[in-house]
Short mmCIF file of C-alpha atoms in Angstrom, two decimals:
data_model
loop_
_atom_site.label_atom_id
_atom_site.label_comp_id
_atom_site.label_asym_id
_atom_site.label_seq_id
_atom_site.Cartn_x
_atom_site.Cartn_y
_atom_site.Cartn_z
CA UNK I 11 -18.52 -26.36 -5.46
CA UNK I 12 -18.08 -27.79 -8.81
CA UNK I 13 -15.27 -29.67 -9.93
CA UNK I 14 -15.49 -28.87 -13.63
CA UNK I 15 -14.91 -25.61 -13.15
CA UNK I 16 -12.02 -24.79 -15.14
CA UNK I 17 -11.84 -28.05 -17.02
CA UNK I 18 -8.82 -29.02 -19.65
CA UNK I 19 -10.04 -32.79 -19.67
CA UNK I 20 -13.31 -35.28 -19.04
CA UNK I 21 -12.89 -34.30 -15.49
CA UNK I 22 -12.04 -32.28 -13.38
CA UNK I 23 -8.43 -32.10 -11.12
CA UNK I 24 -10.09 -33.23 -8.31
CA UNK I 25 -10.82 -36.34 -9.76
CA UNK I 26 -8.01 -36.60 -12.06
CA UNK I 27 -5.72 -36.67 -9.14
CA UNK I 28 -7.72 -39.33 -7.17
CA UNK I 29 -7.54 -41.45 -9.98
CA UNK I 30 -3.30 -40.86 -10.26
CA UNK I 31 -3.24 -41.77 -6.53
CA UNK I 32 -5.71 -44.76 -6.89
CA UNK I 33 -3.39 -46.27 -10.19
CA UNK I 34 -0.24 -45.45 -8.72
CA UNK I 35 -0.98 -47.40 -5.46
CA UNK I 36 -2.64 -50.33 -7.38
CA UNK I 37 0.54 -50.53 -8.97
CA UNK I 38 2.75 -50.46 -5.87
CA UNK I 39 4.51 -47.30 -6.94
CA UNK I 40 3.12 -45.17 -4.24
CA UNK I 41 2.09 -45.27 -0.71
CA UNK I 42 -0.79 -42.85 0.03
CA UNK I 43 0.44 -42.19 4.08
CA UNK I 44 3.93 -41.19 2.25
CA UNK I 45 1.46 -37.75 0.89
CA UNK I 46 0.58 -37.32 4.42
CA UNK I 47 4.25 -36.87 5.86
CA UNK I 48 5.15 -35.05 2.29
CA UNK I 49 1.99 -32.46 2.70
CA UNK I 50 3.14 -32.23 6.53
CA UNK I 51 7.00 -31.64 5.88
CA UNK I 52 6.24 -28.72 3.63
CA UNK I 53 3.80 -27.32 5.84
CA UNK I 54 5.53 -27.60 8.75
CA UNK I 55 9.01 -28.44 8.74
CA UNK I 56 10.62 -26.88 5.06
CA UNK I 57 9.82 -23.35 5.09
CA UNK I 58 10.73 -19.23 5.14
CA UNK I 59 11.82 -19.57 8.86
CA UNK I 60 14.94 -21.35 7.86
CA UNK I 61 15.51 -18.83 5.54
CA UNK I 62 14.67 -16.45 8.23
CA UNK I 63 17.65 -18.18 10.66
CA UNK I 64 19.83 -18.18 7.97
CA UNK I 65 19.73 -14.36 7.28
CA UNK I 66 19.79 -13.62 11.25
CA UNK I 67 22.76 -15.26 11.43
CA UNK I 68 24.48 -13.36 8.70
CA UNK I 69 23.88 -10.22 10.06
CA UNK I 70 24.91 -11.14 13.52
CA UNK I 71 28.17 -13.22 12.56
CA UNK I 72 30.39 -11.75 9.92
CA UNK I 73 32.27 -15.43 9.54
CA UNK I 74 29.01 -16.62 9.12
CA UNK I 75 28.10 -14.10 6.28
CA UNK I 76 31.20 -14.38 4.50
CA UNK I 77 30.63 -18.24 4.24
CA UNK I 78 27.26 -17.52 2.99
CA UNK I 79 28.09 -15.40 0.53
CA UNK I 80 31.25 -17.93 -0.65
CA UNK I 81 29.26 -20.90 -0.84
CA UNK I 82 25.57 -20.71 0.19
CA UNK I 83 24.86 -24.23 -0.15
CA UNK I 84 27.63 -25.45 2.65
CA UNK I 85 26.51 -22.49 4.99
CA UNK I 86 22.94 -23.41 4.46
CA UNK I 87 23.71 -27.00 5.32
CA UNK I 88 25.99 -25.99 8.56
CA UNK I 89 22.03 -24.99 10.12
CA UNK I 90 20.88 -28.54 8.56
CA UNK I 91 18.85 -27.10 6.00
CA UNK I 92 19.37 -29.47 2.63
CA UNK I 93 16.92 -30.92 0.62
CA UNK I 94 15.10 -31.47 -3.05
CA UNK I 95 15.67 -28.45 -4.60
CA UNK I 96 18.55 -26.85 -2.46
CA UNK I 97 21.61 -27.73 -3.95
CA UNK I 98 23.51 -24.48 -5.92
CA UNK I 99 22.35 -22.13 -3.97
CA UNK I 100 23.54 -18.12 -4.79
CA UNK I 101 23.31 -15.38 -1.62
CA UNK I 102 23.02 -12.08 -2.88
CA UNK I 103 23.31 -9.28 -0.44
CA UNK I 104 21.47 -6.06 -0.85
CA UNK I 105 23.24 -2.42 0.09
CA UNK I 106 22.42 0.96 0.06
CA UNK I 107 23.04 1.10 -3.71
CA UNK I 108 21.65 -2.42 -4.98
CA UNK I 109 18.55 -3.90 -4.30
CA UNK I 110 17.78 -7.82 -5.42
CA UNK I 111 14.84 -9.57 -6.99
CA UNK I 112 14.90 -12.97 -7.64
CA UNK I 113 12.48 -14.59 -10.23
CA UNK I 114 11.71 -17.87 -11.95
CA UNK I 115 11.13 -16.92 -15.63
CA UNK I 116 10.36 -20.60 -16.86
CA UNK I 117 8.42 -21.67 -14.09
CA UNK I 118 9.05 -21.69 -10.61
CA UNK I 119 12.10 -22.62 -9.26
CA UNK I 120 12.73 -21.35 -5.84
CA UNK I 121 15.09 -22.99 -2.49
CA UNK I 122 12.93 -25.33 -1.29
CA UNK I 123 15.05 -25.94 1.84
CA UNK I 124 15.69 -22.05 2.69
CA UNK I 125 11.96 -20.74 2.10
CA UNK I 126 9.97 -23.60 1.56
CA UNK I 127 7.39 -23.72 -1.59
CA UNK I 128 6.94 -20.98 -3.52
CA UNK I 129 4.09 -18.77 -2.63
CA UNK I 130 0.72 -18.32 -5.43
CA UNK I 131 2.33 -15.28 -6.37
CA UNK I 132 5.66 -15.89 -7.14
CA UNK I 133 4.74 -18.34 -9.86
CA UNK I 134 1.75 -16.12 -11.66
CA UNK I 135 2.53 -15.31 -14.96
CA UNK I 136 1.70 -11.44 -13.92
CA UNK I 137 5.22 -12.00 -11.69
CA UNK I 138 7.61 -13.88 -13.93
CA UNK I 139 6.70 -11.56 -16.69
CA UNK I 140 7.07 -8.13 -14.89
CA UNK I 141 9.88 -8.63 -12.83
CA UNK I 142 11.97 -8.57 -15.69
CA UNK I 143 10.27 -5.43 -17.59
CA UNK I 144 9.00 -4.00 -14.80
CA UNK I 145 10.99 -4.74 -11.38
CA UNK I 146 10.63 -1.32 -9.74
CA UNK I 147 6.79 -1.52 -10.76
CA UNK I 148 6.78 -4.76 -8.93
CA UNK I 149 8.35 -3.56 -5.74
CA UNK I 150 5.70 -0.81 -5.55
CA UNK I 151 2.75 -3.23 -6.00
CA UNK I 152 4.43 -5.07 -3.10
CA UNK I 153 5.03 -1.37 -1.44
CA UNK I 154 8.55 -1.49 -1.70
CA UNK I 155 9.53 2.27 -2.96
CA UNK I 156 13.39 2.35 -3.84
CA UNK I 157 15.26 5.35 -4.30
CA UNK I 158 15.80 6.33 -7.92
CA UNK I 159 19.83 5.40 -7.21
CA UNK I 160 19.35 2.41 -5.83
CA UNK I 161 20.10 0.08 -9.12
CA UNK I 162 17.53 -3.10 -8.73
CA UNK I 163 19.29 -6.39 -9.95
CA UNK I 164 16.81 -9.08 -11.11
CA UNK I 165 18.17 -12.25 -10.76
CA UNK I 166 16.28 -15.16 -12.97
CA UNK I 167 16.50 -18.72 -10.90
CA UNK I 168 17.30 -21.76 -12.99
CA UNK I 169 17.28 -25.88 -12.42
CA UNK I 170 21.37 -24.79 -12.32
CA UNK I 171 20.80 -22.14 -9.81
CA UNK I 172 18.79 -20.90 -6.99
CA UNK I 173 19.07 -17.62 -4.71
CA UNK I 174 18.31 -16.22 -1.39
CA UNK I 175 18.22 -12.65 -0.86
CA UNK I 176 19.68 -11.28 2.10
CA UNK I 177 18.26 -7.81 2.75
CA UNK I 178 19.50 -5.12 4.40
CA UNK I 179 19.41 -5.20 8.85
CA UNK I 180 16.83 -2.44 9.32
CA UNK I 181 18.53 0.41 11.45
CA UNK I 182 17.53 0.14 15.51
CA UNK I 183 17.87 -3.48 15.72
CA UNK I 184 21.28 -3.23 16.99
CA UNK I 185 20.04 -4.71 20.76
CA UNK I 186 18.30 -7.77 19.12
CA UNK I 187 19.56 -11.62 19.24
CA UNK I 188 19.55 -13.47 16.41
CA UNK I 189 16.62 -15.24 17.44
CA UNK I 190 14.49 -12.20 17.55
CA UNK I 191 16.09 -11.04 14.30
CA UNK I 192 14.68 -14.08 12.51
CA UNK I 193 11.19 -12.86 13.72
CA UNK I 194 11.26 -10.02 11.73
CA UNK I 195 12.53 -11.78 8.43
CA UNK I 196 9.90 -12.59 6.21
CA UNK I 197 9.62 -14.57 3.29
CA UNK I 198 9.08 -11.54 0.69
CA UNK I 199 12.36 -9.92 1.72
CA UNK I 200 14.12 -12.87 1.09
CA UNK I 201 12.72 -12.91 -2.55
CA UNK I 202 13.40 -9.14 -3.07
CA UNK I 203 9.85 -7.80 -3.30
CA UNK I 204 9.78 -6.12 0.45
CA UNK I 205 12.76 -5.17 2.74
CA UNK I 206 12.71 -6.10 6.23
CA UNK I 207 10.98 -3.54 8.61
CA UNK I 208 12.21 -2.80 11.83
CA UNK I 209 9.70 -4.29 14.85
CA UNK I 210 6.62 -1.25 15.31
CA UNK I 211 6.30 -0.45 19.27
CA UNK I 212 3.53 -2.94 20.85
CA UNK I 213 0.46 -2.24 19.52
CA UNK I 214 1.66 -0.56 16.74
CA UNK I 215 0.76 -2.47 13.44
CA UNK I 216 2.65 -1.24 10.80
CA UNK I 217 0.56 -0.26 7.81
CA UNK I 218 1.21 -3.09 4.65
CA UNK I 219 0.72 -1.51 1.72
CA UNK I 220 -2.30 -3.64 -0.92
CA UNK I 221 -0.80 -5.88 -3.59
CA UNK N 5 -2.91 -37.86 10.75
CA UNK N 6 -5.36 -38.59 7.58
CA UNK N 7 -4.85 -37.17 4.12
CA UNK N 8 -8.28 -35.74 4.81
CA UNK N 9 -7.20 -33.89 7.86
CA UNK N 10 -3.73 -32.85 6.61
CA UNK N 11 -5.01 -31.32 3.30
CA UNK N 12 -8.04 -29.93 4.91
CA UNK N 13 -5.08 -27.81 7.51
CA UNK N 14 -3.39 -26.72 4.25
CA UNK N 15 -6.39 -25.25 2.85
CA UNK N 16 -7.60 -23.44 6.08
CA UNK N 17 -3.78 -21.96 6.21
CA UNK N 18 -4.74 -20.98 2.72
CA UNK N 19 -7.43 -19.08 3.88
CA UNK N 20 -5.79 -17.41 6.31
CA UNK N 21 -2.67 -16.48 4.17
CA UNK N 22 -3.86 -15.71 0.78
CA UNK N 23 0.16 -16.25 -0.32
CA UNK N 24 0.17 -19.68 0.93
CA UNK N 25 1.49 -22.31 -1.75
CA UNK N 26 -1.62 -24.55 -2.63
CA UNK N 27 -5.23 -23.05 -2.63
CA UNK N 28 -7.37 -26.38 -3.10
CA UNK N 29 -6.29 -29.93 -1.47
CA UNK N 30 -5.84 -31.49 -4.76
CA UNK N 31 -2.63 -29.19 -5.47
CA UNK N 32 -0.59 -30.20 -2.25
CA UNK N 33 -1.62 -33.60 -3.47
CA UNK N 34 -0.52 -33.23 -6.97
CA UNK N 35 2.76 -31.70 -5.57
CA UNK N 36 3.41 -34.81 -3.00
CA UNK N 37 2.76 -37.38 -6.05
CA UNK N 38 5.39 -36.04 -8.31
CA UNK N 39 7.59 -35.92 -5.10
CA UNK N 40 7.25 -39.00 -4.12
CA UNK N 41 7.95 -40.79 -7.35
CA UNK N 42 10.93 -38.96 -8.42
CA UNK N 43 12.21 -40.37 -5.14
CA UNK N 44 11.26 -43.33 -5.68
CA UNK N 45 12.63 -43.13 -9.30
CA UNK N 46 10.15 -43.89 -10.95
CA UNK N 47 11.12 -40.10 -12.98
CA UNK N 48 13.54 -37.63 -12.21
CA UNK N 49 12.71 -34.27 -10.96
CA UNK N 50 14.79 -32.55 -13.86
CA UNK N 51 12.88 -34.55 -16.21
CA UNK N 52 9.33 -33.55 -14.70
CA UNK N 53 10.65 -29.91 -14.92
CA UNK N 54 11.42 -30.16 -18.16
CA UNK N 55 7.60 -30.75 -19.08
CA UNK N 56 6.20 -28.43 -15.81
CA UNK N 57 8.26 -25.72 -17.97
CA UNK N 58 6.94 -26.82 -21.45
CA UNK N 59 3.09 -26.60 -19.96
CA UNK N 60 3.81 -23.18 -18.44
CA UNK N 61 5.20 -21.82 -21.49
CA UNK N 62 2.30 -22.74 -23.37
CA UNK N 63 0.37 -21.07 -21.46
CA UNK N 64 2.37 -18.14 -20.88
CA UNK N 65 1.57 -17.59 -24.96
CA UNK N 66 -1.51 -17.86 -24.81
CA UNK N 67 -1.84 -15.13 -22.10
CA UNK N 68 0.83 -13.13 -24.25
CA UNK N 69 -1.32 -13.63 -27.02
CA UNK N 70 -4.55 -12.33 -25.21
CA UNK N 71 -2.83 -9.65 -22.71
CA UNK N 72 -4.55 -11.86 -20.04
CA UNK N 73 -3.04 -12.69 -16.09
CA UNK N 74 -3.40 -15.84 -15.35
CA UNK N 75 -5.98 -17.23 -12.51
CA UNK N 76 -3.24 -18.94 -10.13
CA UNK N 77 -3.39 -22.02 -12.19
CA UNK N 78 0.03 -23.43 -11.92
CA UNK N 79 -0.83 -26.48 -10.69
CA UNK N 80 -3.15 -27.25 -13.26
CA UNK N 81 -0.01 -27.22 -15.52
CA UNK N 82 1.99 -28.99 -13.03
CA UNK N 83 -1.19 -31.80 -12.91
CA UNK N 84 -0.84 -32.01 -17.09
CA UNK N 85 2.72 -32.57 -16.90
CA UNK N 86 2.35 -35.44 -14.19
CA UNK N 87 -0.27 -36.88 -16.54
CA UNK N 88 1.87 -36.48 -19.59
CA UNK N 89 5.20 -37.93 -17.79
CA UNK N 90 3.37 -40.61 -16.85
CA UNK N 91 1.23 -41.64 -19.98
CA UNK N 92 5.11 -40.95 -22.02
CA UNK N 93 6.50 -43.61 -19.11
CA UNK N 94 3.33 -46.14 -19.93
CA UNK N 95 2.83 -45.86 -16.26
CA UNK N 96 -0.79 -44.71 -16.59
CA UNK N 97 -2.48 -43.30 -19.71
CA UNK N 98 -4.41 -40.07 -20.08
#
């Protein structure tokens, strides 16, 4: 594969980042096993399943929810999720009447701690462009179809402020733990784009509509 | 684990879920430099996001401009404003 394939300098990013990394260290001002344990704590350890525990325990403990929705940030913390990136977070509930999508117009601001990075999508200009003229175009391409009363709120994240979308408990759940609720959470319902399905029968894949 | 063998994981996630967050090596390793030296404070974070937004809205004209999408090239504007916040620091120059 080439590595001047989509070139804005001499060379490549490949090589442009080898040489940051080989400076920096010369220079003391970065250790290269610290990019190990960075690349490893956001693949493993920061990501949508905290998010996912978070909104499980909102629908299963009303003191819970009502903290969340108060002050996100504290409630977030009481599960030990805090981080770069976490701090003023907003919970936004949807209903049967209001749906939420959350954007990053600028660039890509998202709560690191409650879902991680941001995924390729969420920071494409195709995105940040038509979630704000287009939301309920954007929920189809994710196969989201609203009803024409349900008003869609598009919120538009900010260095300031950050949100986490808690969607709706899908009906038929009412027998499941909180643990097996956070199964069924996914990352894209806590952004807006999907809502949470209920669990298909074994064997039973439930069809996911093409982006 | 190596760098090797940690990035190389990243990118096989990638592969297997097309929405992962990074979809070559370098980007992760972009990403973890810019972390690491805004915690070591050698910039801060709001000041790297001042210029991550500044590349990306340069960009985002240019696409308004040409009613193009873009290719998933964020972090090639996050790289430029790395490079840029460091050459403006006299850390290391572009």
């Amino acid at each position: 594969m080439s590595e001047n394939h989509h070139d804005t300098s001499e060379s490549g990013p490949v090589a442009r980042v080898k040489a940051l990394e080989t400076l920096l260290a010369e220079k003391g001002l970065l250790d290269p096993a610290a990019i190990d344990a960075v690349v490893d704590t956001y693949e493993t350890k920061v990501g949508p399943r905290n998010g996912a525990r978070v909104v499980a325990k909102a629908w299963t403990d009303p003191a819970y929810r009502k903290r969340l929705l108060d002050d996100a940030t504290a409630a977030v913390a009481e599960l030990g999720y805090a981080g770069p990136e976490g701090g003023h977070l907003v919970a936004i509930e949807n209903t049967d009447r209001v749906h939420n999508l959350v954007v990053c117009t600028l660039c890509s601001c998202y709560p690191w701690p409650v879902l991680g990075l941001p995924p390729v999508w969420y920071k494409s200009f195709a995105y940040r462009s038509r979630a704000v003229s287009d939301p309920r175009g954007v929920l189809k391409d994710f196969g989201t179809e609203l009803p024409s009363d349900v008003e869609i709120r598009v919120w538009d994240s900010s260095a300031e402020i950050r949100y986490l979308v808690i969607p709706q408990r899908p009906a038929g759940t009412e027998k499941m733990t909180a643990d097996e609720l956070a199964e069924i959470v996914t990352r894209d319902s806590m952004v807006g784009v999907t809502n949470v399905a209920a669990p298909s029968r074994r064997g039973d894949k439930s069809k996911r509509a093409g982006k | 684990m190596s760098v090797a063998a940690a990035l190389d994981q990243i990118v096989q996630a990638a592969r297997l879920d097309p929405e992962h967050v990074f979809s070559a090596p370098w980007e992760a390793r972009a990403f973890a430099i810019a972390l690491k030296l805004s915690e070591a404070g050698v910039f801060s974070w709001d000041e790297f996001r001042e210029r991550l937004i500044a590349e990306v809205a340069a960009s985002d004209r240019v696409h308004e401009r040409d009613g193009t999408s873009d290719h998933g090239e964020y972090y090639e504007h996050f790289l430029r404003a790395l490079e840029r916040m460091l050459d403006d620091k006299g850390i290391v120059r572009s």
